[in-house]
XYZ file of C-alpha atoms in Angstrom:
171
model
C 28.784 -18.747 47.964
C 29.435 -16.237 45.157
C 27.244 -13.130 45.263
C 26.860 -11.337 41.924
C 27.889 -7.729 41.932
C 24.867 -5.450 41.650
C 26.686 -2.156 41.319
C 28.207 -0.894 38.102
C 31.539 0.846 37.891
C 31.810 4.317 36.396
C 33.154 2.922 33.126
C 30.275 0.436 32.895
C 27.735 3.213 33.604
C 29.327 5.373 30.901
C 29.305 2.488 28.436
C 25.616 1.778 29.156
C 24.716 5.459 28.825
C 26.486 5.777 25.458
C 24.911 2.524 24.326
C 21.477 3.848 25.268
C 22.243 7.053 23.303
C 23.121 4.928 20.268
C 19.913 2.945 20.608
C 17.982 6.219 20.897
C 19.428 7.258 17.537
C 18.403 3.859 16.147
C 14.875 4.570 17.331
C 15.076 7.867 15.476
C 15.694 5.877 12.309
C 12.757 3.619 13.214
C 10.571 6.705 13.719
C 11.596 7.963 10.268
C 9.780 4.957 8.827
C 6.551 6.277 10.326
C 7.316 9.809 9.158
C 7.924 8.569 5.624
C 4.643 6.654 5.683
C 2.905 9.871 6.717
C 4.454 11.652 3.745
C 3.400 8.964 1.284
C -0.134 8.388 2.534
C -2.368 11.048 4.045
C -3.154 10.007 7.623
C -6.076 10.892 9.821
C -5.410 11.929 13.392
C -6.657 8.534 14.594
C -4.155 6.646 12.435
C -1.335 8.962 13.501
C -2.194 8.326 17.150
C -2.276 4.572 16.507
C 1.176 4.731 14.912
C 2.533 6.706 17.858
C 1.093 4.177 20.300
C 2.724 1.346 18.328
C 6.026 3.243 18.389
C 5.832 3.731 22.160
C 4.895 0.078 22.719
C 7.913 -1.054 20.694
C 10.087 1.374 22.665
C 8.828 -0.024 25.993
C 9.557 -3.581 24.866
C 13.016 -2.503 23.716
C 13.751 -0.699 26.996
C 12.852 -3.732 29.071
C 14.907 -6.007 26.794
C 17.861 -3.602 26.952
C 17.673 -3.487 30.739
C 17.460 -7.285 30.961
C 20.356 -7.909 28.605
C 22.769 -5.141 29.553
C 21.931 -3.916 33.044
C 20.991 -6.982 35.093
C 17.294 -6.230 34.617
C 17.498 -2.775 36.156
C 15.757 0.007 34.287
C 17.598 3.171 35.186
C 16.723 6.756 34.483
C 20.014 7.325 32.696
C 18.944 4.769 30.056
C 15.766 6.689 29.332
C 17.636 10.004 29.302
C 20.246 8.489 26.959
C 17.526 7.192 24.624
C 15.816 10.578 24.557
C 19.132 12.354 23.993
C 20.150 10.032 21.128
C 16.680 10.237 19.571
C 16.656 14.043 19.802
C 20.152 14.387 18.356
C 19.231 12.155 15.442
C 15.981 14.021 14.733
C 17.692 17.427 14.860
C 20.685 16.439 12.703
C 20.301 13.491 10.329
C 16.520 13.310 10.701
C 16.070 16.684 9.018
C 18.213 15.560 6.103
C 16.351 12.263 5.849
C 12.934 13.924 5.890
C 14.042 16.471 3.276
C 15.232 13.698 0.975
C 12.062 11.695 1.588
C 9.870 14.705 0.767
C 11.673 15.189 -2.533
C 11.457 11.488 -3.350
C 7.760 11.262 -2.494
C 6.855 14.335 -4.557
C 8.830 12.918 -7.492
C 7.192 9.509 -7.055
C 3.728 11.058 -6.866
C 4.424 13.073 -10.048
C 5.603 9.959 -11.926
C 2.630 7.930 -10.713
C 0.190 10.658 -11.726
C 1.718 10.722 -15.234
C 1.459 6.962 -15.509
C -2.083 6.637 -14.181
C -3.638 9.820 -15.629
C -4.893 8.138 -18.850
C -6.366 5.302 -16.790
C -8.112 7.713 -14.441
C -9.626 9.682 -17.336
C -10.889 6.470 -18.930
C -12.237 5.244 -15.579
C -14.037 8.558 -14.960
C -15.618 8.406 -18.433
C -16.818 4.842 -17.894
C -18.161 5.672 -14.437
C -20.089 8.648 -15.815
C -21.598 6.513 -18.560
C -22.598 3.768 -16.110
C -23.968 6.318 -13.649
C -26.388 7.598 -16.301
C -27.539 4.020 -16.945
C -27.954 3.401 -13.211
C -30.043 6.536 -12.697
C -32.292 5.590 -15.600
C -32.714 2.027 -14.310
C -33.319 3.161 -10.756
C -36.193 5.402 -11.875
C -37.850 2.425 -13.526
C -37.407 0.352 -10.366
C -38.789 3.074 -8.096
C -41.843 3.599 -10.298
C -42.554 -0.144 -10.420
C -42.335 -0.375 -6.601
C -44.812 2.510 -6.284
C -47.225 0.694 -8.623
C -46.928 -2.531 -6.578
C -47.855 -0.636 -3.411
C -51.028 0.626 -5.106
C -52.023 -2.921 -6.075
C -51.594 -4.484 -2.644
C -54.658 -4.443 -0.402
C -54.517 -2.805 2.992
C -54.009 -5.411 5.751
C -56.809 -4.119 7.974
C -59.456 -4.951 5.390
C -58.286 -8.473 4.675
C -60.718 -11.287 5.491
C -58.009 -13.439 7.077
C -57.246 -10.825 9.711
C -60.913 -10.419 10.628
C -61.437 -14.144 11.146
C -58.225 -14.476 13.197
C -59.242 -11.599 15.437
C -62.649 -13.145 16.095
C -61.103 -16.487 17.036
C -58.728 -14.897 19.496
C -61.456 -12.938 21.226
C -63.512 -16.021 22.003
């Protein structure tokens, strides 16, 4: 009977630790996608929390897959430390450069988009203002007609039908 070896040698441990550091840096790149989305679109705190929860869920799935594929299904603390170390090194070094470039690109893109869509927004605002005046005028007519209908309707307590129904129920 052949028993599989469950212990790793020092070289295998070092290889797995460096591999986990590399995957931590890859997760830094993945996190930059979320950071870029936050630069492009203003996020509420709820949406930011939802993105962070999605990021952590993907990380947990990755960690279990990494442990299954590379480490005989054993999740070790050195893998988590390696991921955190690789992620932190990426964020501190290349992540700062990436975010700086993304900020410049997003401000340039927002400026170009505002130049392109400014005439459309002015035209849209003018049309909305014109339609708003029409709506207010029409709504006053509707409100006044509803008030007149209420004056014309008889009060339910004085209706003959209600009096006859009440007498039948009492007997």
